[in-house]
Structures are given as C-alpha cells and as structure tokens.
mmCIF file of C-alpha atoms in Angstrom:
data_model
loop_
_atom_site.group_PDB
_atom_site.id
_atom_site.type_symbol
_atom_site.label_atom_id
_atom_site.label_comp_id
_atom_site.label_asym_id
_atom_site.label_seq_id
_atom_site.Cartn_x
_atom_site.Cartn_y
_atom_site.Cartn_z
ATOM 1 C CA UNK A 5 -4.583 -17.698 5.695
ATOM 2 C CA UNK A 6 -4.935 -19.019 2.189
ATOM 3 C CA UNK A 7 -2.084 -18.046 -0.131
ATOM 4 C CA UNK A 8 -2.730 -17.728 -3.821
ATOM 5 C CA UNK A 9 0.231 -17.482 -6.184
ATOM 6 C CA UNK A 10 -0.094 -16.240 -9.727
ATOM 7 C CA UNK A 11 2.346 -16.456 -12.627
ATOM 8 C CA UNK A 12 3.706 -14.831 -14.642
ATOM 9 C CA UNK A 13 3.820 -11.373 -13.073
ATOM 10 C CA UNK A 14 4.160 -9.725 -16.498
ATOM 11 C CA UNK A 15 3.421 -10.858 -20.030
ATOM 12 C CA UNK A 16 4.046 -8.959 -23.238
ATOM 13 C CA UNK A 17 2.487 -10.320 -26.429
ATOM 14 C CA UNK A 18 1.957 -9.254 -30.004
ATOM 15 C CA UNK A 19 -1.629 -8.708 -30.983
ATOM 16 C CA UNK A 20 -3.033 -12.002 -32.196
ATOM 17 C CA UNK A 21 -0.893 -14.164 -29.942
ATOM 18 C CA UNK A 22 -2.392 -16.260 -27.164
ATOM 19 C CA UNK A 23 -1.964 -15.539 -23.448
ATOM 20 C CA UNK A 24 -2.263 -17.697 -20.348
ATOM 21 C CA UNK A 25 -2.021 -16.840 -16.654
ATOM 22 C CA UNK A 26 -1.849 -19.459 -13.928
ATOM 23 C CA UNK A 27 -3.071 -19.442 -10.348
ATOM 24 C CA UNK A 28 -1.761 -21.938 -7.791
ATOM 25 C CA UNK A 29 -2.282 -22.798 -4.146
ATOM 26 C CA UNK A 30 -0.672 -25.331 -1.817
ATOM 27 C CA UNK A 31 -4.071 -25.978 -0.243
ATOM 28 C CA UNK A 32 -7.490 -26.622 -1.696
ATOM 29 C CA UNK A 33 -9.200 -23.539 -3.016
ATOM 30 C CA UNK A 34 -12.835 -22.884 -2.174
ATOM 31 C CA UNK A 35 -14.093 -21.194 -5.325
ATOM 32 C CA UNK A 36 -11.967 -19.334 -7.838
ATOM 33 C CA UNK A 37 -12.918 -15.949 -9.175
ATOM 34 C CA UNK A 38 -11.175 -14.010 -11.929
ATOM 35 C CA UNK A 39 -11.080 -10.222 -12.187
ATOM 36 C CA UNK A 40 -9.712 -7.822 -14.798
ATOM 37 C CA UNK A 41 -8.322 -4.396 -13.961
ATOM 38 C CA UNK A 42 -7.646 -1.951 -16.776
ATOM 39 C CA UNK A 43 -4.739 0.495 -16.308
ATOM 40 C CA UNK A 44 -5.862 3.171 -13.850
ATOM 41 C CA UNK A 45 -9.152 1.387 -13.258
ATOM 42 C CA UNK A 46 -10.734 -0.861 -10.701
ATOM 43 C CA UNK A 47 -11.106 -4.672 -10.655
ATOM 44 C CA UNK A 48 -14.088 -5.989 -12.565
ATOM 45 C CA UNK A 49 -15.530 -9.448 -11.983
ATOM 46 C CA UNK A 50 -15.154 -11.845 -14.912
ATOM 47 C CA UNK A 51 -16.242 -15.263 -13.706
ATOM 48 C CA UNK A 52 -16.445 -17.753 -10.828
ATOM 49 C CA UNK A 53 -15.482 -21.425 -10.979
ATOM 50 C CA UNK A 54 -16.849 -23.741 -8.335
ATOM 51 C CA UNK A 55 -16.468 -27.369 -9.378
ATOM 52 C CA UNK A 56 -13.381 -29.509 -9.708
ATOM 53 C CA UNK A 57 -12.303 -29.693 -13.366
ATOM 54 C CA UNK A 58 -14.731 -26.974 -14.410
ATOM 55 C CA UNK A 59 -14.153 -25.190 -17.726
ATOM 56 C CA UNK A 60 -15.998 -22.037 -18.736
ATOM 57 C CA UNK A 61 -15.689 -19.878 -21.837
ATOM 58 C CA UNK A 62 -16.449 -16.244 -22.507
ATOM 59 C CA UNK A 63 -15.819 -15.505 -26.171
ATOM 60 C CA UNK A 64 -11.991 -15.650 -26.498
ATOM 61 C CA UNK A 65 -11.436 -16.300 -22.770
ATOM 62 C CA UNK A 66 -11.264 -19.851 -21.364
ATOM 63 C CA UNK A 67 -11.195 -20.445 -17.609
ATOM 64 C CA UNK A 68 -10.243 -23.753 -16.012
ATOM 65 C CA UNK A 69 -10.336 -25.073 -12.443
ATOM 66 C CA UNK A 70 -7.972 -27.930 -11.655
ATOM 67 C CA UNK A 71 -9.160 -31.394 -10.755
ATOM 68 C CA UNK A 72 -7.731 -31.085 -7.251
ATOM 69 C CA UNK A 73 -9.020 -27.486 -6.882
ATOM 70 C CA UNK A 74 -5.484 -26.275 -6.230
ATOM 71 C CA UNK A 75 -4.945 -24.411 -9.483
ATOM 72 C CA UNK A 76 -6.732 -22.448 -12.134
ATOM 73 C CA UNK A 77 -5.893 -20.817 -15.433
ATOM 74 C CA UNK A 78 -7.160 -18.111 -17.744
ATOM 75 C CA UNK A 79 -6.369 -18.421 -21.432
ATOM 76 C CA UNK A 80 -7.010 -15.703 -23.994
ATOM 77 C CA UNK A 81 -7.003 -16.717 -27.648
ATOM 78 C CA UNK A 82 -5.788 -14.217 -30.251
ATOM 79 C CA UNK A 83 -5.240 -11.245 -27.949
ATOM 80 C CA UNK A 84 -6.486 -7.798 -28.863
ATOM 81 C CA UNK A 85 -5.383 -4.401 -27.593
ATOM 82 C CA UNK A 86 -8.597 -4.251 -25.574
ATOM 83 C CA UNK A 87 -7.305 -7.187 -23.493
ATOM 84 C CA UNK A 88 -4.610 -4.981 -21.921
ATOM 85 C CA UNK A 89 -4.775 -4.914 -18.124
ATOM 86 C CA UNK A 90 -4.001 -6.911 -15.026
ATOM 87 C CA UNK A 91 -5.775 -10.213 -14.484
ATOM 88 C CA UNK A 92 -6.282 -11.415 -10.917
ATOM 89 C CA UNK A 93 -7.421 -14.728 -9.589
ATOM 90 C CA UNK A 94 -8.940 -14.836 -6.114
ATOM 91 C CA UNK A 95 -9.968 -17.583 -3.744
ATOM 92 C CA UNK A 96 -13.532 -16.951 -2.610
ATOM 93 C CA UNK A 97 -14.537 -18.271 0.802
ATOM 94 C CA UNK A 98 -18.290 -18.582 0.717
ATOM 95 C CA UNK A 99 -18.640 -18.823 4.510
ATOM 96 C CA UNK A 100 -17.181 -15.373 5.097
ATOM 97 C CA UNK A 101 -17.743 -13.895 1.625
ATOM 98 C CA UNK A 102 -14.059 -13.045 1.559
ATOM 99 C CA UNK A 103 -11.622 -12.911 -1.333
ATOM 100 C CA UNK A 104 -7.894 -13.675 -1.185
ATOM 101 C CA UNK A 105 -6.260 -12.293 -4.304
ATOM 102 C CA UNK A 106 -3.240 -13.490 -6.215
ATOM 103 C CA UNK A 107 -0.606 -10.941 -7.170
ATOM 104 C CA UNK A 108 -1.989 -10.557 -10.686
ATOM 105 C CA UNK A 109 -0.554 -10.879 -14.198
ATOM 106 C CA UNK A 110 -0.070 -7.637 -16.089
ATOM 107 C CA UNK A 111 -0.728 -8.119 -19.805
ATOM 108 C CA UNK A 112 0.475 -5.725 -22.456
ATOM 109 C CA UNK A 113 -0.437 -6.204 -26.105
ATOM 110 C CA UNK A 114 1.639 -4.668 -28.877
ATOM 111 C CA UNK A 115 -0.432 -3.742 -31.919
ATOM 112 C CA UNK B 30 -27.535 3.774 -10.312
ATOM 113 C CA UNK B 31 -23.978 4.878 -9.404
ATOM 114 C CA UNK B 32 -22.805 1.522 -7.986
ATOM 115 C CA UNK B 33 -19.928 2.018 -5.549
ATOM 116 C CA UNK B 34 -18.597 5.541 -5.067
ATOM 117 C CA UNK B 35 -15.489 6.644 -3.195
ATOM 118 C CA UNK B 36 -14.229 10.020 -2.051
ATOM 119 C CA UNK B 37 -11.746 11.540 -2.397
ATOM 120 C CA UNK B 38 -10.110 10.293 -5.616
ATOM 121 C CA UNK B 39 -6.668 11.575 -4.609
ATOM 122 C CA UNK B 40 -5.178 12.652 -1.287
ATOM 123 C CA UNK B 41 -1.745 13.680 -0.055
ATOM 124 C CA UNK B 42 -1.086 13.580 3.681
ATOM 125 C CA UNK B 43 1.864 14.312 5.904
ATOM 126 C CA UNK B 44 3.053 11.694 8.345
ATOM 127 C CA UNK B 45 0.899 11.771 11.467
ATOM 128 C CA UNK B 46 -2.139 13.386 9.876
ATOM 129 C CA UNK B 47 -5.506 11.681 10.001
ATOM 130 C CA UNK B 48 -8.188 11.267 7.389
ATOM 131 C CA UNK B 49 -11.299 9.291 6.537
ATOM 132 C CA UNK B 50 -11.971 7.624 3.212
ATOM 133 C CA UNK B 51 -15.632 7.493 2.337
ATOM 134 C CA UNK B 52 -17.457 4.739 0.471
ATOM 135 C CA UNK B 53 -21.104 4.393 -0.452
ATOM 136 C CA UNK B 54 -23.095 1.878 -2.495
ATOM 137 C CA UNK B 55 -26.611 2.124 -3.848
ATOM 138 C CA UNK B 56 -27.129 -1.557 -4.701
ATOM 139 C CA UNK B 57 -28.625 -2.547 -1.324
ATOM 140 C CA UNK B 58 -25.752 -4.959 -0.663
ATOM 141 C CA UNK B 59 -25.196 -6.308 2.825
ATOM 142 C CA UNK B 60 -21.433 -6.896 2.592
ATOM 143 C CA UNK B 61 -18.822 -4.203 2.129
ATOM 144 C CA UNK B 62 -15.016 -4.312 2.032
ATOM 145 C CA UNK B 63 -11.904 -2.181 2.121
ATOM 146 C CA UNK B 64 -8.773 -3.252 0.219
ATOM 147 C CA UNK B 65 -5.403 -1.735 -0.405
ATOM 148 C CA UNK B 66 -3.459 -2.327 -3.602
ATOM 149 C CA UNK B 67 0.307 -2.059 -3.760
ATOM 150 C CA UNK B 68 2.472 -2.794 -6.816
ATOM 151 C CA UNK B 69 3.155 -6.493 -7.249
ATOM 152 C CA UNK B 70 1.019 -7.478 -4.246
ATOM 153 C CA UNK B 71 -2.489 -7.702 -5.592
ATOM 154 C CA UNK B 72 -5.317 -6.513 -3.378
ATOM 155 C CA UNK B 73 -5.197 -7.132 0.348
ATOM 156 C CA UNK B 74 -8.251 -7.021 2.576
ATOM 157 C CA UNK B 75 -8.087 -4.440 5.365
ATOM 158 C CA UNK B 76 -11.541 -4.714 6.955
ATOM 159 C CA UNK B 77 -14.911 -5.977 5.926
ATOM 160 C CA UNK B 78 -18.501 -5.709 7.089
ATOM 161 C CA UNK B 79 -20.867 -8.612 6.523
ATOM 162 C CA UNK B 80 -23.889 -6.523 7.467
ATOM 163 C CA UNK B 81 -24.875 -3.222 8.999
ATOM 164 C CA UNK B 82 -23.507 -2.998 12.523
ATOM 165 C CA UNK B 83 -20.746 -5.599 12.117
ATOM 166 C CA UNK B 84 -17.108 -5.229 11.130
ATOM 167 C CA UNK B 85 -14.215 -7.688 11.053
ATOM 168 C CA UNK B 86 -10.482 -7.488 10.494
ATOM 169 C CA UNK B 87 -8.976 -8.658 7.273
ATOM 170 C CA UNK B 88 -5.398 -9.480 6.364
ATOM 171 C CA UNK B 89 -3.818 -6.048 7.053
ATOM 172 C CA UNK B 90 -5.916 -4.107 9.627
ATOM 173 C CA UNK B 91 -3.135 -2.433 11.625
ATOM 174 C CA UNK B 92 -3.239 1.367 11.462
ATOM 175 C CA UNK B 93 -6.844 1.497 10.259
ATOM 176 C CA UNK B 94 -10.323 1.716 11.732
ATOM 177 C CA UNK B 95 -13.678 1.370 10.028
ATOM 178 C CA UNK B 96 -17.271 2.397 10.578
ATOM 179 C CA UNK B 97 -20.316 0.851 8.963
ATOM 180 C CA UNK B 98 -22.487 3.927 9.307
ATOM 181 C CA UNK B 99 -25.556 2.357 7.735
ATOM 182 C CA UNK B 100 -26.275 -0.175 5.007
ATOM 183 C CA UNK B 101 -25.022 2.189 2.289
ATOM 184 C CA UNK B 102 -21.858 3.609 3.817
ATOM 185 C CA UNK B 103 -18.594 2.090 5.020
ATOM 186 C CA UNK B 104 -15.744 4.435 5.932
ATOM 187 C CA UNK B 105 -12.044 3.782 6.507
ATOM 188 C CA UNK B 106 -10.068 5.960 8.918
ATOM 189 C CA UNK B 107 -6.335 6.475 9.232
ATOM 190 C CA UNK B 108 -5.709 7.959 12.677
ATOM 191 C CA UNK B 109 -2.009 8.700 12.215
ATOM 192 C CA UNK B 110 -0.883 8.216 8.643
ATOM 193 C CA UNK B 111 2.490 6.621 7.888
ATOM 194 C CA UNK B 112 4.441 6.447 4.601
ATOM 195 C CA UNK B 113 3.803 2.675 4.558
ATOM 196 C CA UNK B 114 0.124 3.486 4.052
ATOM 197 C CA UNK B 115 0.807 5.047 0.673
ATOM 198 C CA UNK B 116 -1.361 2.939 -1.600
ATOM 199 C CA UNK B 117 -4.492 2.780 -3.704
ATOM 200 C CA UNK B 118 -7.550 2.009 -1.603
ATOM 201 C CA UNK B 119 -10.576 0.247 -3.053
ATOM 202 C CA UNK B 120 -13.969 -0.173 -1.497
ATOM 203 C CA UNK B 121 -16.244 -2.973 -2.654
ATOM 204 C CA UNK B 122 -19.686 -4.322 -1.969
ATOM 205 C CA UNK B 123 -21.021 -7.748 -2.750
ATOM 206 C CA UNK B 124 -24.093 -9.732 -3.515
ATOM 207 C CA UNK B 125 -24.284 -13.387 -4.486
ATOM 208 C CA UNK B 126 -20.553 -14.038 -4.553
ATOM 209 C CA UNK B 127 -19.705 -11.119 -6.859
ATOM 210 C CA UNK B 128 -17.804 -8.096 -5.562
ATOM 211 C CA UNK B 129 -18.286 -4.692 -7.153
ATOM 212 C CA UNK B 130 -15.440 -2.258 -6.736
ATOM 213 C CA UNK B 131 -15.391 1.499 -6.492
ATOM 214 C CA UNK B 132 -13.012 3.655 -8.550
ATOM 215 C CA UNK B 133 -10.395 3.848 -5.786
ATOM 216 C CA UNK B 134 -8.617 6.505 -3.726
ATOM 217 C CA UNK B 135 -4.948 7.133 -4.457
ATOM 218 C CA UNK B 136 -3.305 8.102 -1.150
ATOM 219 C CA UNK B 137 0.231 9.391 -0.732
ATOM 220 C CA UNK B 138 1.738 9.870 2.728
ATOM 221 C CA UNK B 139 4.858 12.024 2.817
#
C-alpha cells in the first residue's frame, strides 16, 4: 500500500521560532490531510489539500502540496506553547475513504 | 452531540484473554474505522466499515475481528490478546472526507 514518510520525528523549538514538518511519498498521493494530536488526546482534522501546488493558510499555519503531489509540508510561523503536539500527514484515498498516516512529527515548544 | 465515544478508556488484560472495545457515533456517518497507535508508527488502520453491514480489512487486521452492529456502533474484538496488541486504539467516523476520532482506549496486555 501507499507509504507516507514524515520528517523530522521530533522537533524542539523556542517559543517564537518557526517550525516545519515534511511529508513525502515515492508515489503520487491522492489527497493530503493534516491532523494535530495534543499530548494524551486524539487526532483532530486540520485541513485537506487536493490540487497540485495548492497552498492553504490557517492563521499562523501554512500548508503546501507539491507540484508532483508526492510531498507536502506544514509550516508554523512564530510558534506558541499551544502548538505543542504531534502533527500527522495522511494520504486520503477518496475511492475507499481510507487514510494512510505518516509517522508524525512531535513538536515541543519551550516558553 | 457527543461525537465519537469509546469504552473503556483503559484496560489491562492478561495474555489469552478476550475483550471487546466499543465505539459509537451520533453524527449519522456511514463510514467508521478502527486504528491502533504505537510510538513512532503513526496510526495504522485495523478494520473499517464503509456502511452498515459491511466491513473490510485494513493494514493490520490479524488478531482482531469487528462488528458493525448498526449505523451508530462499530466494535473491535480481541479473541486472544497478545502483548503485541498493547497499544492505544482509536475509533473514527467520517463524512465528506473528514475523519472524527474518539478519545481512544489505552490497552495493556501482560
């Protein structure tokens, strides 16, 4: 099945610094979804990207889908302590409504 | 509107014991899913149900069975628990491409 690789596995930043996590696949991704999971919590849907080269913003978060639909990134500008958690990308197959998750990037923010 | 609920929240089993994890959603969603989450491995799909009366295997179905009891409920059964099944189990339901997750069940098999 589709394999989705995510880097880095861990990222520690000082509050105010920027953060980026990357999602890569050797094959073309269908649609990319991003989820956030707070420590001890459950994954929460953030956004879906569908089109090649698509860029979407949610306040300090910027999501990009690569031109070849083989990679995606999530960038957070000026991190805050509320950004702490694990960020997952997932390939969404519309035909089967199935998600294949990356391993996630765990973000810690030092105040 | 409770969303997706799961019971129990925590469970400790001995090797060989059986148990059923319960999941229910009140959002009238057709599709429901069971995932397991292990450190450093993201979430892996165990089974899913596209609609009432249908179930399909996911990435890691071995050692599990499921029942889609009705549109609201989707249960996951471990017939003979093994230490390798120690994990956090999440149920989810979906509508229009978005999956909504329950709070999870933390299972330890000794």
